[in-house]
RNA sequence: GUGGUCGUAGCUCAGCAGGUUAGAGCGCCAGAUUGUGGCUCUGGAGGUCGCCGGUUCGAAUCCGGUCUUCCACCCCA
């Protein structure tokens, strides 16, 4: 019989207890802040109907969706043409009705529409769950990863954008990560496309703009030209490349640039308003207005936000923005929302890189009882019950193996105290307590032991 | 999805112009110490050299494929 080799699908990972304790530290920090801002938790299924997911993330996004093969005889759905001249895209649509969720925002929009009668608007929810993308794995890029989302739907107020940025600031200062928060507005990008008379090429332009820091202005210009955007239009963008200096200076230049675009000016106005609210709030993280920040997701319509770690190449740690009509595709118009999403796995990698995890995060068993045999073990069980009731994390070694082995186990697990209760201690009604750090050992009564460990 | 890269003991890695029984450190197990971990000493176990196929008298070493890792592009948390 051939043995199966233990392995995992590409891009997925197990988490060891050590890692889970650290991951939970991140989740707890984030959850606590979400709750403090009055957000309510929800969960949605790992799989959604494929129709819910398709078309929401752009062409690239559709490619990265994991599709689930239908149960039963899924081949029935195919006709002769499919067999003769197979087209993977159309075939997959016929044999897959469901897919794994790609993010938490679209399922949330679906949730809102479906539960509209039960939800008090504006609805503030948070959601921490894994998502799946069929991307090629790299550092900071996994096929299964956790997102931590907060969204407000049913409110146009820019106060929501302000709160999102506050939450970002609190989360990252809470975790001790130094970040830069980048802010832009889709309306500004749309205005730019308008001003250079290339509105219909908005996506190409934003994708190009997004690459400026990475490949440089000249290469971006080349790319735009190669995509068929006229040289005259590309040249008109020059003021955007040259943006320098303070936020106010950038906005001033952009106002002149966008003067002819109503949409663009609206974007500027919104951005200024958010910044005005933020000003007296004194953020810890650096806030930047970045006119080249694009964000790929198609559904953003207003503010767009991205957070990157300082002094480390790690993509974005958090991203989000305003989407005016996500629920519209599910038949519920006029419902605007803003939301952000924290990438827990990237946050973990950054914290690991900078050694930002506190030691106290590892809180496990404090006292181990050595097992001397059935009679002694039964006696220890009774002591354990009282010790646990006193709130002390304690356990009994399950097998009556050599003391040395049991001591080694305690040592390897970092358990600070060991209790030895053999025949002699049972007779005396005492417990021999050994402090593993100092090596000191003394005989104590149960109450003395409890008060010792409580310190 | 395109291009490249890595893969030897549980871990980190050495070995490789093809040639007897594939090594080290750490870890693990046992003993020195039959009611005591960490330190020390002694001994031991553990490898289809990612997987499949090819070239060769002979392959960990060369070639092809495949899977995995990491990287660039694309895109993104």
PDB file of C-alpha atoms in Angstrom, chain A residues 299-445:
ATOM      1  CA  UNK A 299     -16.483  49.216  -7.554  1.00  0.00           C
ATOM      2  CA  UNK A 300     -14.842  52.165  -5.809  1.00  0.00           C
ATOM      3  CA  UNK A 301     -16.419  55.506  -6.627  1.00  0.00           C
ATOM      4  CA  UNK A 302     -15.187  57.990  -4.038  1.00  0.00           C
ATOM      5  CA  UNK A 303     -12.398  57.998  -1.497  1.00  0.00           C
ATOM      6  CA  UNK A 304      -9.762  55.318  -1.868  1.00  0.00           C
ATOM      7  CA  UNK A 305      -7.440  54.417   0.953  1.00  0.00           C
ATOM      8  CA  UNK A 306      -4.337  52.288   1.121  1.00  0.00           C
ATOM      9  CA  UNK A 307      -1.911  51.627   3.949  1.00  0.00           C
ATOM     10  CA  UNK A 308       1.698  50.572   3.465  1.00  0.00           C
ATOM     11  CA  UNK A 309       4.318  49.638   6.048  1.00  0.00           C
ATOM     12  CA  UNK A 310       7.224  52.032   6.437  1.00  0.00           C
ATOM     13  CA  UNK A 311      10.683  50.593   5.811  1.00  0.00           C
ATOM     14  CA  UNK A 312       9.503  47.302   4.339  1.00  0.00           C
ATOM     15  CA  UNK A 313       8.356  46.106   0.947  1.00  0.00           C
ATOM     16  CA  UNK A 314       5.101  44.312   1.615  1.00  0.00           C
ATOM     17  CA  UNK A 315       2.312  45.532  -0.634  1.00  0.00           C
ATOM     18  CA  UNK A 316      -0.612  47.100   1.146  1.00  0.00           C
ATOM     19  CA  UNK A 317      -1.553  46.106   4.681  1.00  0.00           C
ATOM     20  CA  UNK A 318      -4.993  47.637   4.437  1.00  0.00           C
ATOM     21  CA  UNK A 319      -7.076  49.005   1.635  1.00  0.00           C
ATOM     22  CA  UNK A 320     -10.525  50.296   1.021  1.00  0.00           C
ATOM     23  CA  UNK A 321     -12.725  53.089  -0.119  1.00  0.00           C
ATOM     24  CA  UNK A 322     -16.218  54.250  -0.928  1.00  0.00           C
ATOM     25  CA  UNK A 323     -18.505  52.349  -3.240  1.00  0.00           C
ATOM     26  CA  UNK A 324     -21.725  54.097  -4.185  1.00  0.00           C
ATOM     27  CA  UNK A 325     -23.739  51.360  -5.719  1.00  0.00           C
ATOM     28  CA  UNK A 326     -22.449  47.908  -4.856  1.00  0.00           C
ATOM     29  CA  UNK A 327     -25.869  46.814  -3.664  1.00  0.00           C
ATOM     30  CA  UNK A 328     -27.381  48.077  -6.905  1.00  0.00           C
ATOM     31  CA  UNK A 329     -26.363  44.957  -8.792  1.00  0.00           C
ATOM     32  CA  UNK A 330     -28.390  42.955  -6.287  1.00  0.00           C
ATOM     33  CA  UNK A 331     -31.409  45.152  -6.804  1.00  0.00           C
ATOM     34  CA  UNK A 332     -31.050  47.680  -4.023  1.00  0.00           C
ATOM     35  CA  UNK A 333     -30.276  51.137  -5.347  1.00  0.00           C
ATOM     36  CA  UNK A 334     -29.018  54.230  -3.619  1.00  0.00           C
ATOM     37  CA  UNK A 335     -27.076  52.514  -0.881  1.00  0.00           C
ATOM     38  CA  UNK A 336     -23.638  54.006  -0.493  1.00  0.00           C
ATOM     39  CA  UNK A 337     -20.944  52.433   1.630  1.00  0.00           C
ATOM     40  CA  UNK A 338     -17.377  52.903   2.777  1.00  0.00           C
ATOM     41  CA  UNK A 339     -15.145  50.194   4.060  1.00  0.00           C
ATOM     42  CA  UNK A 340     -11.622  49.084   4.650  1.00  0.00           C
ATOM     43  CA  UNK A 341      -9.985  45.721   4.850  1.00  0.00           C
ATOM     44  CA  UNK A 342      -6.974  44.754   6.934  1.00  0.00           C
ATOM     45  CA  UNK A 343      -4.803  41.933   5.641  1.00  0.00           C
ATOM     46  CA  UNK A 344      -4.052  39.918   8.748  1.00  0.00           C
ATOM     47  CA  UNK A 345      -1.444  37.710   7.114  1.00  0.00           C
ATOM     48  CA  UNK A 346       0.622  40.583   5.790  1.00  0.00           C
ATOM     49  CA  UNK A 347       0.315  42.364   9.112  1.00  0.00           C
ATOM     50  CA  UNK A 348       1.650  39.198  10.724  1.00  0.00           C
ATOM     51  CA  UNK A 349       4.610  39.075   8.342  1.00  0.00           C
ATOM     52  CA  UNK A 350       5.458  42.712   9.004  1.00  0.00           C
ATOM     53  CA  UNK A 351       5.224  42.271  12.781  1.00  0.00           C
ATOM     54  CA  UNK A 352       7.395  39.184  12.586  1.00  0.00           C
ATOM     55  CA  UNK A 353       9.954  41.042  10.494  1.00  0.00           C
ATOM     56  CA  UNK A 354      10.208  43.866  13.012  1.00  0.00           C
ATOM     57  CA  UNK A 355       9.806  41.566  16.062  1.00  0.00           C
ATOM     58  CA  UNK A 356       6.764  43.455  17.267  1.00  0.00           C
ATOM     59  CA  UNK A 357       4.943  40.623  19.015  1.00  0.00           C
ATOM     60  CA  UNK A 358       4.876  41.012  22.795  1.00  0.00           C
ATOM     61  CA  UNK A 359       6.147  38.066  24.838  1.00  0.00           C
ATOM     62  CA  UNK A 360       3.135  37.967  27.118  1.00  0.00           C
ATOM     63  CA  UNK A 361       1.085  36.844  24.164  1.00  0.00           C
ATOM     64  CA  UNK A 362       2.154  33.299  25.012  1.00  0.00           C
ATOM     65  CA  UNK A 363      -0.032  32.409  27.940  1.00  0.00           C
ATOM     66  CA  UNK A 364      -0.490  28.734  28.543  1.00  0.00           C
ATOM     67  CA  UNK A 365      -0.260  26.161  31.341  1.00  0.00           C
ATOM     68  CA  UNK A 366       1.411  27.461  34.515  1.00  0.00           C
ATOM     69  CA  UNK A 367       1.525  24.244  36.509  1.00  0.00           C
ATOM     70  CA  UNK A 368       2.143  20.659  35.499  1.00  0.00           C
ATOM     71  CA  UNK A 369       1.424  17.722  37.798  1.00  0.00           C
ATOM     72  CA  UNK A 370       3.826  14.843  37.443  1.00  0.00           C
ATOM     73  CA  UNK A 371       2.093  11.498  37.013  1.00  0.00           C
ATOM     74  CA  UNK A 372       3.377   8.890  39.485  1.00  0.00           C
ATOM     75  CA  UNK A 373       0.779   6.228  38.750  1.00  0.00           C
ATOM     76  CA  UNK A 374      -2.952   5.573  38.779  1.00  0.00           C
ATOM     77  CA  UNK A 375      -3.519   6.152  42.510  1.00  0.00           C
ATOM     78  CA  UNK A 376      -1.464   9.343  42.638  1.00  0.00           C
ATOM     79  CA  UNK A 377      -3.019  10.616  39.412  1.00  0.00           C
ATOM     80  CA  UNK A 378      -6.527  10.194  40.805  1.00  0.00           C
ATOM     81  CA  UNK A 379      -5.476  12.132  43.885  1.00  0.00           C
ATOM     82  CA  UNK A 380      -3.962  14.898  41.689  1.00  0.00           C
ATOM     83  CA  UNK A 381      -7.172  15.182  39.707  1.00  0.00           C
ATOM     84  CA  UNK A 382      -8.901  16.355  42.840  1.00  0.00           C
ATOM     85  CA  UNK A 383      -6.183  18.913  43.569  1.00  0.00           C
ATOM     86  CA  UNK A 384      -6.319  20.057  39.953  1.00  0.00           C
ATOM     87  CA  UNK A 385     -10.017  20.707  40.175  1.00  0.00           C
ATOM     88  CA  UNK A 386      -9.460  23.127  43.032  1.00  0.00           C
ATOM     89  CA  UNK A 387      -6.468  24.748  41.394  1.00  0.00           C
ATOM     90  CA  UNK A 388      -8.332  25.300  38.148  1.00  0.00           C
ATOM     91  CA  UNK A 389     -11.269  26.705  40.060  1.00  0.00           C
ATOM     92  CA  UNK A 390      -8.860  29.209  41.506  1.00  0.00           C
ATOM     93  CA  UNK A 391      -8.241  30.340  37.931  1.00  0.00           C
ATOM     94  CA  UNK A 392      -4.820  28.794  37.482  1.00  0.00           C
ATOM     95  CA  UNK A 393      -4.084  27.058  34.176  1.00  0.00           C
ATOM     96  CA  UNK A 394      -2.896  23.589  35.155  1.00  0.00           C
ATOM     97  CA  UNK A 395      -2.658  20.098  33.766  1.00  0.00           C
ATOM     98  CA  UNK A 396      -1.636  16.577  34.695  1.00  0.00           C
ATOM     99  CA  UNK A 397       0.792  14.553  32.614  1.00  0.00           C
ATOM    100  CA  UNK A 398      -1.421  11.780  31.240  1.00  0.00           C
ATOM    101  CA  UNK A 399       1.010   8.858  31.408  1.00  0.00           C
ATOM    102  CA  UNK A 400       3.005   7.512  34.340  1.00  0.00           C
ATOM    103  CA  UNK A 401       6.286   7.589  32.428  1.00  0.00           C
ATOM    104  CA  UNK A 402       9.726   8.463  33.784  1.00  0.00           C
ATOM    105  CA  UNK A 403       9.905  11.644  35.821  1.00  0.00           C
ATOM    106  CA  UNK A 404      12.745  12.807  33.644  1.00  0.00           C
ATOM    107  CA  UNK A 405      10.586  12.632  30.571  1.00  0.00           C
ATOM    108  CA  UNK A 406       7.770  14.502  32.280  1.00  0.00           C
ATOM    109  CA  UNK A 407      10.165  17.190  33.479  1.00  0.00           C
ATOM    110  CA  UNK A 408      11.550  17.576  29.989  1.00  0.00           C
ATOM    111  CA  UNK A 409       8.034  17.997  28.698  1.00  0.00           C
ATOM    112  CA  UNK A 410       7.385  20.784  31.201  1.00  0.00           C
ATOM    113  CA  UNK A 411      10.641  22.415  30.255  1.00  0.00           C
ATOM    114  CA  UNK A 412       9.991  22.239  26.509  1.00  0.00           C
ATOM    115  CA  UNK A 413       6.533  23.674  26.906  1.00  0.00           C
ATOM    116  CA  UNK A 414       7.832  26.498  29.034  1.00  0.00           C
ATOM    117  CA  UNK A 415       5.611  25.574  31.962  1.00  0.00           C
ATOM    118  CA  UNK A 416       6.968  27.582  34.909  1.00  0.00           C
ATOM    119  CA  UNK A 417       5.917  25.290  37.781  1.00  0.00           C
ATOM    120  CA  UNK A 418       5.825  21.563  38.346  1.00  0.00           C
ATOM    121  CA  UNK A 419       3.949  19.791  41.137  1.00  0.00           C
ATOM    122  CA  UNK A 420       5.206  16.453  42.421  1.00  0.00           C
ATOM    123  CA  UNK A 421       2.752  14.449  44.464  1.00  0.00           C
ATOM    124  CA  UNK A 422       3.927  10.952  45.247  1.00  0.00           C
ATOM    125  CA  UNK A 423       3.178   8.569  48.030  1.00  0.00           C
ATOM    126  CA  UNK A 424       4.990  10.666  50.603  1.00  0.00           C
ATOM    127  CA  UNK A 425       3.245  13.945  49.695  1.00  0.00           C
ATOM    128  CA  UNK A 426      -0.121  12.207  49.698  1.00  0.00           C
ATOM    129  CA  UNK A 427       0.522  10.984  53.227  1.00  0.00           C
ATOM    130  CA  UNK A 428       1.512  14.461  54.366  1.00  0.00           C
ATOM    131  CA  UNK A 429      -1.286  16.200  52.454  1.00  0.00           C
ATOM    132  CA  UNK A 430       1.297  18.369  50.778  1.00  0.00           C
ATOM    133  CA  UNK A 431       2.506  19.208  47.310  1.00  0.00           C
ATOM    134  CA  UNK A 432       6.157  19.483  46.288  1.00  0.00           C
ATOM    135  CA  UNK A 433       6.273  22.569  44.079  1.00  0.00           C
ATOM    136  CA  UNK A 434       9.256  23.116  41.836  1.00  0.00           C
ATOM    137  CA  UNK A 435      10.014  26.460  40.240  1.00  0.00           C
ATOM    138  CA  UNK A 436      11.464  25.564  36.857  1.00  0.00           C
ATOM    139  CA  UNK A 437      13.231  28.870  36.367  1.00  0.00           C
ATOM    140  CA  UNK A 438      15.147  28.892  39.658  1.00  0.00           C
ATOM    141  CA  UNK A 439      15.166  25.176  40.359  1.00  0.00           C
ATOM    142  CA  UNK A 440      13.884  25.796  43.893  1.00  0.00           C
ATOM    143  CA  UNK A 441      11.586  23.199  45.351  1.00  0.00           C
ATOM    144  CA  UNK A 442       9.467  23.262  48.500  1.00  0.00           C
ATOM    145  CA  UNK A 443       6.621  21.396  50.115  1.00  0.00           C
ATOM    146  CA  UNK A 444       3.437  23.430  50.429  1.00  0.00           C
ATOM    147  CA  UNK A 445      -0.182  22.979  51.374  1.00  0.00           C
TER     148      UNK A 445
END
